[in-house]
Coordinates of C-alpha atoms in Angstrom, one line a residue:
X1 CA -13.8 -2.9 15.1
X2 CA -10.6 -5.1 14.7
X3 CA -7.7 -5.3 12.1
X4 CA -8.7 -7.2 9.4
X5 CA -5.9 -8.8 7.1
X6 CA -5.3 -6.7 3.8
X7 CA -5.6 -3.2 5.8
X8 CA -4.1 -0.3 5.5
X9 CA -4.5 2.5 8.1
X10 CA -3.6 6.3 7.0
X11 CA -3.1 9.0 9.1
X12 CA -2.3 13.2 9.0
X13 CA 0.0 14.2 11.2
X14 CA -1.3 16.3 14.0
X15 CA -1.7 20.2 14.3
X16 CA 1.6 21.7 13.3
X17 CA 3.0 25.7 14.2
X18 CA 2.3 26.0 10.8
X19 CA -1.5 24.8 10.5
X20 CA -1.8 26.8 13.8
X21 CA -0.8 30.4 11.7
X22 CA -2.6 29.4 8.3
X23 CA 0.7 29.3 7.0
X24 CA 1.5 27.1 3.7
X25 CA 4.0 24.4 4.9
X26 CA 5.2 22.2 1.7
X27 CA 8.7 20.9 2.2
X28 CA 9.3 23.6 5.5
X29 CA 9.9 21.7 9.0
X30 CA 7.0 23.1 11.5
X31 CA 6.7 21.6 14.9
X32 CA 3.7 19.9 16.1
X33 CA 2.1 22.5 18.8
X34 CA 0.3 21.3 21.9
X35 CA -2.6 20.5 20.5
X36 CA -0.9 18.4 17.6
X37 CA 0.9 16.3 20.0
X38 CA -2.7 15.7 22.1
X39 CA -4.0 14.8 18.2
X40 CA -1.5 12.6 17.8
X41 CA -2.1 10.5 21.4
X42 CA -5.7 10.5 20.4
X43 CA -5.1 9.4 16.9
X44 CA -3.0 6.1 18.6
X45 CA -5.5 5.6 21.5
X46 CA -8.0 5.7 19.3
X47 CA -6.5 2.1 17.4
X48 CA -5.8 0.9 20.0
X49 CA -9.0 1.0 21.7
X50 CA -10.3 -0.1 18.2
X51 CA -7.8 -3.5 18.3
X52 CA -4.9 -2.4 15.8
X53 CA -1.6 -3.7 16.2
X54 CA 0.7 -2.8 13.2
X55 CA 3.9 -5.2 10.9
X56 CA 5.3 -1.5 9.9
X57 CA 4.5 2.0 9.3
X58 CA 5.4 4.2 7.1
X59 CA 6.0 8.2 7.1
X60 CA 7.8 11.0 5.2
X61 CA 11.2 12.5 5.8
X62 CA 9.3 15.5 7.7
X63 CA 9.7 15.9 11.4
X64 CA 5.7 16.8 11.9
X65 CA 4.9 13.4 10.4
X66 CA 7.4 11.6 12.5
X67 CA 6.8 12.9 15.3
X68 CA 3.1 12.2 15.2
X69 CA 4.2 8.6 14.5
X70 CA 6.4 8.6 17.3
X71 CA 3.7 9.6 19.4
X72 CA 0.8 7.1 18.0
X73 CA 3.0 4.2 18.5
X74 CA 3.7 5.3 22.3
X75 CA 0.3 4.8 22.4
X76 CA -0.2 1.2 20.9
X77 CA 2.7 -0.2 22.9
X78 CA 4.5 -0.4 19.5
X79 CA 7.6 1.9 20.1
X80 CA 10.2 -0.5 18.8
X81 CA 7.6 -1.2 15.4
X82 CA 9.9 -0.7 12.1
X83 CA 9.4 2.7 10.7
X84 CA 10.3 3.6 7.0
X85 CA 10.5 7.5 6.2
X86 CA 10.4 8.0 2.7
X87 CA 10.4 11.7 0.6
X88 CA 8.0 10.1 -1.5
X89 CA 5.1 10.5 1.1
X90 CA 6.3 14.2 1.7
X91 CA 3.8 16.8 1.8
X92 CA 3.7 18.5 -2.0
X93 CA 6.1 21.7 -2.3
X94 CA 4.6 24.7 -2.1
X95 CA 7.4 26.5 -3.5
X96 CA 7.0 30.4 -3.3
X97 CA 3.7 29.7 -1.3
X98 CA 5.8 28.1 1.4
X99 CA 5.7 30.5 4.8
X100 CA 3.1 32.5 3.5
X101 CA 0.2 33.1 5.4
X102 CA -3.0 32.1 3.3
X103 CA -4.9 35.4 3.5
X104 CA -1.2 37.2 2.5
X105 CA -1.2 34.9 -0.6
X106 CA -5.0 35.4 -1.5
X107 CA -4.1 39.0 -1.5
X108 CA -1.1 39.2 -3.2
X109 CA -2.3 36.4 -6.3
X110 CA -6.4 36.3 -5.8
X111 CA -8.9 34.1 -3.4
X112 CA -9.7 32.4 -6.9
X113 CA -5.5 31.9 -7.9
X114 CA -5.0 30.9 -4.3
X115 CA -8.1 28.5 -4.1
X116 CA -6.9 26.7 -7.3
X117 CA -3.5 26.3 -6.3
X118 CA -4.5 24.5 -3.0
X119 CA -7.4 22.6 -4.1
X120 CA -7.1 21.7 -7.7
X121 CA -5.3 18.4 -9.4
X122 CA -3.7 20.1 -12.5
X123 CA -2.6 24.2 -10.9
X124 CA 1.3 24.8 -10.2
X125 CA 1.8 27.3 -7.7
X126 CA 5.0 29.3 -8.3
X127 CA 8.0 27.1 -8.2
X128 CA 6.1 24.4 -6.1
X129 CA 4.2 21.3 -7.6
X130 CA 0.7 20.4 -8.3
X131 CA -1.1 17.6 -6.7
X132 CA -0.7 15.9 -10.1
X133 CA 2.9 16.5 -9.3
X134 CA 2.9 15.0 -5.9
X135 CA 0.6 11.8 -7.0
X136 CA 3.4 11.1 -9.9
X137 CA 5.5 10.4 -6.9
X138 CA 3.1 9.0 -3.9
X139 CA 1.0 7.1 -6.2
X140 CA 4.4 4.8 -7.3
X141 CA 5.1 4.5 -4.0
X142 CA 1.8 3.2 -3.0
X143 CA 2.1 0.6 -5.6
X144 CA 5.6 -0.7 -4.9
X145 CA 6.1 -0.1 -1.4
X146 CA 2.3 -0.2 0.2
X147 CA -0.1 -2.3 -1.7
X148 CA 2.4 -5.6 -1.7
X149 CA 2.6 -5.4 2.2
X150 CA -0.9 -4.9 2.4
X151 CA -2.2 -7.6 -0.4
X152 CA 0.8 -10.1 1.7
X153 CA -1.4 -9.6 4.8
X154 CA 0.7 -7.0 6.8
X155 CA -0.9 -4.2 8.6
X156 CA 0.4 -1.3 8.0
X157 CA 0.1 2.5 9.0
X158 CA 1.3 5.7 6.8
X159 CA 1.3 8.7 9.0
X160 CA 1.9 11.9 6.4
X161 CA 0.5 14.7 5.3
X162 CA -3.0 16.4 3.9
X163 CA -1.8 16.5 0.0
X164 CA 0.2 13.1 -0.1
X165 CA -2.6 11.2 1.5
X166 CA -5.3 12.6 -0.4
X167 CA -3.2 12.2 -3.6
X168 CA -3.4 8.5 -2.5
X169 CA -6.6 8.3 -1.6
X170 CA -7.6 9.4 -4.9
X171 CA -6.0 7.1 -6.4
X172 CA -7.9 3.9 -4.0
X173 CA -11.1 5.9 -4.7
X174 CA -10.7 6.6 -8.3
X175 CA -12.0 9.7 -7.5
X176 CA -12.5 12.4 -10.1
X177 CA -10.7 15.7 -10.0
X178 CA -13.5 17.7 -9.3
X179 CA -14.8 15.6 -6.3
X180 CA -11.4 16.3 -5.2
X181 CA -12.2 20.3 -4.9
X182 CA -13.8 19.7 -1.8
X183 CA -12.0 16.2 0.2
X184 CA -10.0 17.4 2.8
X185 CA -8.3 15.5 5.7
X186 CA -8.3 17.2 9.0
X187 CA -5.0 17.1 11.3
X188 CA -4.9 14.0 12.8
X189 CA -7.7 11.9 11.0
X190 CA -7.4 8.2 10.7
X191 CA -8.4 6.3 7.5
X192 CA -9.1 3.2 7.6
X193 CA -8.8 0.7 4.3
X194 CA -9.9 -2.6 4.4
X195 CA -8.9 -4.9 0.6
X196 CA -10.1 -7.9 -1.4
X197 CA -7.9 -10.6 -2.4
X198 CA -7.7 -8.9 -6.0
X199 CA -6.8 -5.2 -4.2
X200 CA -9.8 -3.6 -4.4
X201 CA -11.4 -1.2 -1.7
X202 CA -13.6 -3.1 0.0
X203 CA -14.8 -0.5 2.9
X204 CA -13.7 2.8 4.1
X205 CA -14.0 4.0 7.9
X206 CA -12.9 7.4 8.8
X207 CA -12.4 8.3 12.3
X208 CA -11.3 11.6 14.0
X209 CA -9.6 10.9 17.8
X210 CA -10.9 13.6 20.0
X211 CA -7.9 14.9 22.2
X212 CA -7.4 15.7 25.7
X213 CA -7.2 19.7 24.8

């Protein structure tokens, strides 16, 4: 596989401290742990060994995501690529979720509370947003920022997080809230978009980089 004109490549950023404790991140500033940072070399070996070179990436304001970026683009000989952060493509807030182990939260609000608040479109956790919340913001961005490089023919990579990419690939997917329920995006997965001339998905490739550890 090559890069095709019209792509656009997202990515999760690797294992965090966080993921590592089953802790709820949102808006909190985890490092990446030793595995995450393997995840991350994988995750840029892996395009490069599948022919990807990159006009721009993308990634939030978070130091998890940037530092997997940082990390990938070692790995394509791309260091000196431009980078945009934007809060837009930050994870969703958790609010009072954030730092909170997930078995302590199941006990403290219910498996069934809990499993709503992580996995549902419409459910606010406490002081935190929905994903409904978090498209209103990532979806706009998509739109404005994203789809015109892509549709212009540039190449271009988002590394963020599990809730702000699968808020947007909802919206390439059109898929339903309840399909949602059950999409997940492991740390470090690559997804690969490739578009017709009129912006429509044309194929789908998801790949998961095997590191070192």
């Amino acid at each position: 596989m090559s890069s095709a004109v019209r792509t656009l490549v997202l990515v999760r950023h690797g294992q965090s401290t966080d993921n590592e404790q089953n802790l709820f991140s949102g808006f909190r500033n985890p490092s990446l742990t030793e595995r995450g940072v393997a995840e991350a070399k994988a995750a840029g070996r892996k395009l490069k060994d599948l022919g990807f070179r990159f006009d721009i990436a993308f990634t939030s304001k978070l130091d998890r995501a940037q530092r997997t970026l940082t990390l990938m683009l070692e790995q394509l000989d791309q260091s000196d690529l431009p980078i945009r952060a934007d809060s837009a493509l930050n994870e969703r807030d958790y609010g009072e979720l954030s730092g909170l182990n997930k078995a302590e939260a199941r006990n403290q609000w219910s498996p069934e509370q809990v499993h709503l608040w992580r996995k549902s479109y419409d459910a606010v956790p406490p002081g935190g947003e929905s994903l409904a919340m978090t498209a209103a913001r990532t979806v706009p961005f998509y739109e404005q920022e994203l789809a015109v490089r892509v549709q212009e023919g540039e190449r271009v990579l988002v590394v963020a997080h599990g809730n702000s990419l699968r808020s947007i690939v909802m919206h390439l997917e059109d898929m339903s809230p309840e399909a949602l329920m059950t999409f997940n995006i492991t740390t470090s997965e690559i997804l690969i978009y490739s578009f017709s001339e009129s912006g429509a998905v044309i194929e789908k490739t998801s790949v998961v980089a095997t590191s070192l550890l």
